[in-house]
Tab-separated table of C-alpha atoms in Angstrom:
chain	number	residue	atom	x	y	z
A	235	UNK	CA	190.321	82.068	156.703
A	236	UNK	CA	188.656	82.802	153.298
A	237	UNK	CA	190.237	82.083	149.660
A	238	UNK	CA	188.368	83.828	146.587
A	239	UNK	CA	190.298	82.655	143.038
A	240	UNK	CA	190.203	84.314	139.763
A	241	UNK	CA	191.281	81.908	136.980
A	242	UNK	CA	188.692	83.929	133.924
A	243	UNK	CA	192.615	85.273	132.326
A	244	UNK	CA	195.656	83.791	131.088
A	245	UNK	CA	197.494	85.278	134.654
A	246	UNK	CA	195.530	83.996	137.885
A	247	UNK	CA	194.431	86.149	141.504
A	248	UNK	CA	194.297	84.849	144.779
A	249	UNK	CA	192.987	87.110	147.603
A	250	UNK	CA	193.505	84.803	150.973
A	251	UNK	CA	191.786	87.260	154.319
A	252	UNK	CA	192.983	85.432	158.001
A	253	UNK	CA	191.578	87.123	160.817
A	254	UNK	CA	190.169	90.653	158.552
A	255	UNK	CA	193.418	90.351	156.610
A	256	UNK	CA	193.659	90.142	152.958
A	257	UNK	CA	197.326	89.425	150.876
A	258	UNK	CA	196.222	89.113	147.297
A	259	UNK	CA	198.628	86.946	144.368
A	260	UNK	CA	198.764	87.735	140.993
A	261	UNK	CA	200.544	85.003	139.441
A	262	UNK	CA	201.210	83.679	135.456
A	263	UNK	CA	199.992	80.627	135.671
A	264	UNK	CA	197.021	79.120	137.311
A	265	UNK	CA	197.617	75.823	138.228
A	266	UNK	CA	200.768	77.665	140.128
A	267	UNK	CA	198.262	78.198	142.533
A	268	UNK	CA	198.741	75.635	145.106
A	269	UNK	CA	202.426	75.663	144.675
A	270	UNK	CA	201.939	79.167	146.596
A	271	UNK	CA	199.810	78.171	148.526
A	272	UNK	CA	201.706	75.871	149.753
A	273	UNK	CA	205.118	78.353	149.838
A	274	UNK	CA	203.348	80.620	152.087
A	275	UNK	CA	202.477	77.507	155.298
A	276	UNK	CA	199.131	77.879	155.596
A	277	UNK	CA	197.050	75.452	156.965
A	278	UNK	CA	194.133	74.590	154.851
A	279	UNK	CA	192.343	73.248	158.561
A	280	UNK	CA	191.322	76.723	158.638
A	281	UNK	CA	189.615	78.301	155.711
A	282	UNK	CA	185.875	78.436	156.005
A	283	UNK	CA	185.833	78.911	152.186
A	284	UNK	CA	186.529	78.580	148.926
A	285	UNK	CA	185.179	81.145	146.856
A	286	UNK	CA	185.910	81.021	142.703
A	287	UNK	CA	185.347	81.798	139.045
A	288	UNK	CA	183.555	79.883	137.493
A	289	UNK	CA	182.185	82.281	133.847
A	290	UNK	CA	182.221	84.152	131.731
A	291	UNK	CA	186.841	83.885	130.658
A	292	UNK	CA	188.942	81.234	130.125
A	293	UNK	CA	187.412	77.379	129.400
A	294	UNK	CA	191.261	76.622	130.257
A	295	UNK	CA	191.589	78.878	132.966
A	296	UNK	CA	187.645	78.519	135.025
A	297	UNK	CA	188.366	74.714	134.804
A	298	UNK	CA	191.159	74.743	137.011
A	299	UNK	CA	190.388	77.249	139.396
A	300	UNK	CA	187.494	75.276	140.412
A	301	UNK	CA	189.861	71.520	140.109
A	302	UNK	CA	192.217	73.362	142.909
A	303	UNK	CA	189.197	74.784	144.805
A	304	UNK	CA	187.724	70.884	144.357
A	305	UNK	CA	191.197	69.885	145.673
A	306	UNK	CA	191.685	72.440	148.597
A	307	UNK	CA	188.315	70.931	150.227
A	308	UNK	CA	189.172	67.372	149.139
A	309	UNK	CA	189.143	66.195	153.488
A	310	UNK	CA	187.366	68.880	154.730
A	311	UNK	CA	183.490	69.835	154.268
A	312	UNK	CA	183.999	73.530	153.161
A	313	UNK	CA	181.571	74.998	151.336
A	314	UNK	CA	183.135	76.343	147.343
A	315	UNK	CA	180.886	79.292	145.847
A	316	UNK	CA	180.807	79.305	142.459
A	317	UNK	CA	180.739	83.182	140.855
A	318	UNK	CA	180.487	84.385	138.240
A	319	UNK	CA	182.834	86.523	136.964
A	320	UNK	CA	181.534	89.358	136.010
A	321	UNK	CA	180.433	89.962	139.607
A	322	UNK	CA	183.688	89.538	141.650
A	323	UNK	CA	184.840	91.652	139.498
A	324	UNK	CA	182.699	94.876	140.012
A	325	UNK	CA	181.894	93.717	143.480
A	326	UNK	CA	184.099	96.943	144.874
A	327	UNK	CA	184.065	99.007	142.422
A	328	UNK	CA	181.787	102.010	142.897
A	329	UNK	CA	178.173	103.135	141.473
A	330	UNK	CA	177.591	102.652	137.809
A	331	UNK	CA	177.237	101.213	134.408
A	332	UNK	CA	180.003	98.087	133.691
A	333	UNK	CA	181.534	97.131	130.919
A	334	UNK	CA	183.038	94.152	131.462
A	335	UNK	CA	185.143	92.889	129.201
A	336	UNK	CA	187.428	89.780	129.011
A	337	UNK	CA	189.383	88.078	126.184
A	338	UNK	CA	187.294	84.886	124.135
A	339	UNK	CA	189.150	85.484	120.778
A	340	UNK	CA	189.645	86.481	117.392
A	341	UNK	CA	187.719	90.505	117.497
A	342	UNK	CA	185.767	88.814	120.330
A	343	UNK	CA	185.111	88.580	124.481
A	344	UNK	CA	183.018	87.970	126.436
A	345	UNK	CA	181.094	91.301	128.387
A	346	UNK	CA	177.940	92.577	128.840
A	347	UNK	CA	176.786	95.514	130.682
A	348	UNK	CA	175.983	95.478	134.093
A	349	UNK	CA	174.419	98.305	136.427
A	350	UNK	CA	175.944	98.259	139.619
A	351	UNK	CA	173.597	100.061	142.616
A	352	UNK	CA	174.198	100.390	146.355
A	353	UNK	CA	175.175	97.041	146.589
A	354	UNK	CA	173.074	95.109	143.785
A	355	UNK	CA	174.816	93.515	140.448
A	356	UNK	CA	171.792	94.168	137.648
A	357	UNK	CA	172.287	92.747	134.009
A	358	UNK	CA	171.310	95.042	131.128
A	359	UNK	CA	172.312	92.920	128.700
A	360	UNK	CA	173.373	89.037	129.085
A	361	UNK	CA	176.821	87.792	129.427
A	362	UNK	CA	177.687	86.564	126.152
A	363	UNK	CA	180.149	86.567	123.362
A	364	UNK	CA	180.084	89.623	121.798
A	365	UNK	CA	182.056	91.369	118.328
A	366	UNK	CA	184.530	93.607	119.248
A	367	UNK	CA	183.015	96.130	117.460
A	368	UNK	CA	179.566	96.456	118.939
A	369	UNK	CA	180.943	97.036	122.665
A	370	UNK	CA	183.655	99.217	121.847
A	371	UNK	CA	180.381	101.429	120.883
A	372	UNK	CA	178.560	100.726	124.319
A	373	UNK	CA	178.692	103.410	126.670
A	374	UNK	CA	179.411	103.099	130.102
A	375	UNK	CA	182.947	102.339	132.218
A	376	UNK	CA	185.043	99.829	130.423
A	377	UNK	CA	186.567	97.609	132.862
A	378	UNK	CA	189.042	94.201	131.993
A	379	UNK	CA	191.598	93.529	129.549
A	380	UNK	CA	193.599	95.406	127.747
A	381	UNK	CA	192.708	94.611	123.982
A	382	UNK	CA	193.332	96.224	120.805
A	383	UNK	CA	189.878	97.929	119.308
A	384	UNK	CA	188.211	99.008	122.812
A	385	UNK	CA	189.400	102.255	124.370
A	386	UNK	CA	189.564	103.508	128.279
A	387	UNK	CA	189.361	100.753	130.192
A	388	UNK	CA	190.113	100.307	133.557
A	389	UNK	CA	192.629	97.180	134.001
A	390	UNK	CA	193.112	96.735	138.593
A	391	UNK	CA	190.388	95.803	139.754
A	392	UNK	CA	190.349	93.276	141.866
A	393	UNK	CA	188.303	90.186	141.285
A	394	UNK	CA	189.480	87.871	143.835
A	395	UNK	CA	189.212	90.204	146.181
A	396	UNK	CA	185.898	90.957	145.387
A	397	UNK	CA	184.654	87.678	145.610
A	398	UNK	CA	185.463	87.322	148.906
A	399	UNK	CA	182.969	90.152	149.792
A	400	UNK	CA	180.923	88.209	148.337
A	401	UNK	CA	181.037	84.421	150.351
A	402	UNK	CA	180.430	86.709	153.390
A	403	UNK	CA	177.169	88.738	151.737
A	404	UNK	CA	176.230	84.471	150.570
A	405	UNK	CA	177.223	83.691	154.090
A	406	UNK	CA	174.789	86.456	155.923
A	407	UNK	CA	171.845	86.138	153.306
A	408	UNK	CA	172.682	89.105	151.268
A	409	UNK	CA	173.864	87.598	147.815
A	410	UNK	CA	171.533	84.723	145.667
A	411	UNK	CA	173.901	84.473	142.121
A	412	UNK	CA	176.246	81.687	143.354
A	413	UNK	CA	176.053	78.178	143.041
A	414	UNK	CA	177.053	75.980	145.955
A	415	UNK	CA	179.512	73.479	145.547
A	416	UNK	CA	180.280	73.700	141.216
A	417	UNK	CA	180.916	70.565	139.311
A	418	UNK	CA	181.864	72.786	136.733
A	419	UNK	CA	182.456	76.605	135.020
A	420	UNK	CA	179.597	78.141	133.791
A	421	UNK	CA	180.011	78.280	129.600
A	422	UNK	CA	178.401	81.305	127.578
A	423	UNK	CA	177.275	80.930	123.714
A	424	UNK	CA	177.587	84.031	121.068
A	425	UNK	CA	174.691	86.177	121.892
A	426	UNK	CA	171.796	85.419	120.256
A	427	UNK	CA	171.988	88.870	117.867
A	428	UNK	CA	175.442	87.950	116.872
A	429	UNK	CA	174.397	84.292	115.836
A	430	UNK	CA	171.453	86.357	113.759
A	431	UNK	CA	174.388	88.005	111.963
A	432	UNK	CA	176.239	84.841	110.819
A	433	UNK	CA	177.985	86.176	107.608
A	434	UNK	CA	175.368	83.788	105.223
A	435	UNK	CA	172.225	83.961	105.688
A	436	UNK	CA	170.493	81.236	104.145
A	437	UNK	CA	167.300	78.775	103.569
A	438	UNK	CA	166.905	76.303	107.073
A	439	UNK	CA	164.860	73.416	104.934
A	440	UNK	CA	163.781	69.439	104.695
A	441	UNK	CA	166.820	66.600	103.946
A	442	UNK	CA	165.210	65.738	100.430
A	443	UNK	CA	166.179	62.005	98.757
A	444	UNK	CA	167.557	63.977	95.790
A	445	UNK	CA	169.929	65.796	97.961
A	446	UNK	CA	171.866	62.935	99.357
A	447	UNK	CA	174.630	63.011	96.824
A	448	UNK	CA	175.549	66.429	97.612
A	449	UNK	CA	174.844	65.364	101.584
A	450	UNK	CA	177.341	62.779	100.174
A	451	UNK	CA	180.216	64.284	99.492
A	452	UNK	CA	179.956	66.654	102.331
A	453	UNK	CA	180.025	64.222	104.741
A	454	UNK	CA	182.531	62.428	103.418
A	455	UNK	CA	185.172	65.187	102.981
A	456	UNK	CA	183.950	66.337	106.694
A	457	UNK	CA	184.766	63.061	108.379
A	458	UNK	CA	187.357	59.937	109.015
A	459	UNK	CA	184.206	58.022	109.165
A	460	UNK	CA	182.140	58.937	107.011
A	461	UNK	CA	178.611	57.660	107.622
A	462	UNK	CA	177.215	56.118	104.425
A	463	UNK	CA	174.303	56.782	102.718
A	464	UNK	CA	171.916	53.862	103.767
A	465	UNK	CA	171.931	55.710	107.714
A	466	UNK	CA	171.323	59.085	105.688
A	467	UNK	CA	168.114	57.515	103.966
A	468	UNK	CA	166.865	56.554	107.203
A	469	UNK	CA	166.998	58.703	109.146
A	470	UNK	CA	165.651	60.866	106.434
A	471	UNK	CA	162.435	58.660	105.757
A	472	UNK	CA	162.195	58.278	109.822
A	473	UNK	CA	158.851	60.566	111.416
A	474	UNK	CA	160.951	60.782	114.994
A	475	UNK	CA	164.227	61.876	113.024
A	476	UNK	CA	165.404	65.101	112.356
A	477	UNK	CA	167.111	66.775	109.511
A	478	UNK	CA	167.917	70.374	107.777
A	479	UNK	CA	170.256	71.730	105.466
A	480	UNK	CA	171.714	75.558	105.275
A	481	UNK	CA	170.962	76.314	101.090
A	482	UNK	CA	172.957	79.389	99.810
A	483	UNK	CA	171.667	80.463	96.553
A	484	UNK	CA	170.436	76.442	94.817
A	485	UNK	CA	173.240	74.851	96.258
A	486	UNK	CA	174.072	72.355	99.937
A	487	UNK	CA	175.843	74.570	101.960
A	488	UNK	CA	175.493	71.989	104.972
A	489	UNK	CA	173.132	69.874	107.513
A	490	UNK	CA	172.215	68.846	110.488
A	491	UNK	CA	170.492	65.511	111.339
A	492	UNK	CA	169.321	64.093	114.460
A	493	UNK	CA	166.528	61.574	116.535
A	494	UNK	CA	164.740	61.853	119.272
A	495	UNK	CA	165.095	59.628	122.234
A	496	UNK	CA	162.067	59.986	124.975
A	497	UNK	CA	163.229	63.019	126.360
A	498	UNK	CA	166.421	63.525	124.433
A	499	UNK	CA	167.023	64.782	121.377
A	500	UNK	CA	170.025	63.140	120.749
A	501	UNK	CA	172.293	65.308	117.657
A	502	UNK	CA	173.871	63.131	115.057
A	503	UNK	CA	175.774	64.724	112.467
A	504	UNK	CA	176.228	68.334	111.215
A	505	UNK	CA	178.420	69.053	108.448
A	506	UNK	CA	179.908	72.488	106.710
A	507	UNK	CA	180.656	72.355	102.786
A	508	UNK	CA	185.005	72.275	103.211
A	509	UNK	CA	185.451	76.073	101.494
A	510	UNK	CA	181.824	77.531	103.125
A	511	UNK	CA	183.909	76.831	106.051
A	512	UNK	CA	184.227	79.486	109.126
A	513	UNK	CA	181.495	81.751	108.127
A	514	UNK	CA	179.173	81.458	110.679
A	515	UNK	CA	176.954	78.590	109.383
A	516	UNK	CA	178.005	75.527	111.661
A	517	UNK	CA	176.637	78.460	114.665
A	518	UNK	CA	173.761	79.366	112.687
A	519	UNK	CA	172.607	75.303	112.324
A	520	UNK	CA	172.948	74.383	115.712
A	521	UNK	CA	171.079	77.439	116.906
A	522	UNK	CA	168.008	76.452	114.005
A	523	UNK	CA	168.462	73.198	115.757
A	524	UNK	CA	167.708	74.943	119.174
A	525	UNK	CA	165.214	76.921	118.282
A	526	UNK	CA	162.724	73.802	117.170
A	527	UNK	CA	163.640	71.657	119.364
A	528	UNK	CA	162.414	74.152	122.307
A	529	UNK	CA	159.424	73.907	120.799
A	530	UNK	CA	159.354	69.856	121.683
A	531	UNK	CA	158.830	67.679	124.776
A	532	UNK	CA	162.449	67.911	124.676
A	533	UNK	CA	163.749	68.752	127.554
A	534	UNK	CA	168.226	67.788	126.728
A	535	UNK	CA	170.422	68.133	123.456
A	536	UNK	CA	173.055	65.537	123.564
A	537	UNK	CA	176.142	64.753	121.935
A	538	UNK	CA	179.536	63.492	121.176
A	539	UNK	CA	182.659	64.560	119.856
A	540	UNK	CA	185.680	62.568	118.600
A	541	UNK	CA	188.171	64.288	121.705
A	542	UNK	CA	191.093	65.703	119.384
A	543	UNK	CA	187.946	67.543	117.700
A	544	UNK	CA	188.758	70.435	119.388
A	545	UNK	CA	187.095	72.996	116.815
A	546	UNK	CA	183.834	71.582	116.809
A	547	UNK	CA	184.250	71.660	121.007
A	548	UNK	CA	184.493	74.887	120.977
A	549	UNK	CA	181.842	76.090	118.847
A	550	UNK	CA	179.395	73.733	120.586
A	551	UNK	CA	180.555	75.287	124.074
A	552	UNK	CA	180.041	78.026	123.063
A	553	UNK	CA	176.319	77.756	122.033
A	554	UNK	CA	175.822	76.571	125.605
A	555	UNK	CA	176.642	72.175	125.522
A	556	UNK	CA	178.939	70.813	128.956
A	557	UNK	CA	181.472	68.342	129.044
A	558	UNK	CA	178.881	65.624	130.658
A	559	UNK	CA	181.679	62.645	130.072
A	560	UNK	CA	184.490	60.802	128.185
A	561	UNK	CA	183.101	57.112	126.259
A	562	UNK	CA	187.009	55.663	125.588
A	563	UNK	CA	187.521	53.512	122.516
A	564	UNK	CA	183.805	55.385	121.084
A	565	UNK	CA	185.105	55.169	117.328
A	566	UNK	CA	186.021	53.142	115.163
A	567	UNK	CA	189.753	54.143	115.341
A	568	UNK	CA	190.202	53.665	118.962
A	569	UNK	CA	189.256	57.720	119.430
A	570	UNK	CA	187.681	58.772	122.701
A	571	UNK	CA	184.141	60.699	122.375
A	572	UNK	CA	183.102	63.812	124.609
A	573	UNK	CA	179.859	63.172	125.219
A	574	UNK	CA	178.060	67.184	125.742
A	575	UNK	CA	174.838	68.416	126.339
A	576	UNK	CA	172.812	71.228	127.031
A	577	UNK	CA	169.950	71.688	128.786
A	578	UNK	CA	166.676	73.199	127.073
A	579	UNK	CA	163.747	73.245	129.560
């Protein structure tokens, strides 16, 4: 018996194959999958493999789908195969050039351009987050979620069934693009081109001591527990640390700060002036930081973020960071922190 799970969208789907016969079920909520399986009275001891979509798609849905797969194999030595969402969507489609589409956020979609040829899936444009306006003019067969601004989308595809067929390919040694027993989903970032097209172009310069009054103003309006001037002064003067500002015209719009710790870089502080937010400056600051750190010996960038700060968490995920663990009572007020990291080498 094989089980395929696709939880990349708001609605989930599963396909169960028993002795060559399949049943596909669409579920309104991904978290209901275990109850559906229980109602079907399926003996899990006959389960030989689980395939689950690991991205792109809804962060919440993907994590739930993976958690369900882990729960089903808890008392069994069953392999879990992490399959890229678009591979499952396209596996049983005819050969051709495809544009898979899944909603990401307002005016943005998870997408890419993929060539399917003789059972092979070839990426012509990376899986990433793209503006709807850009995707709408790409040439190819559109498949995925029906969204305003994009026409002629095929919505009747069988991702979970495709996942089961991929499992069979894996077992026969014909498919390599999977992750065995994945720990967490894949988090896709904005495409590099989209980050470069941020609403404001700015100069990226070293922070100077004379900038501290403006830096402190941005810091205080951004955080419940702001840094003091001494902390900033220490970082700015420390040769093992990194401090950059975003300058638009004659004023500072934001900054990013961190320090090197052996083979790691600790991203310690990033903020954007209140009236300049939601204009792509934060994304661009992180993007430029990553590009600079890639030129050093550091192999990883890590950070802490308040567990309740969903906008920041989603931004870091979009830039490729993954959640490593929770640090309880990390902040002065007792709030927990998420530790997130990005492996760059």
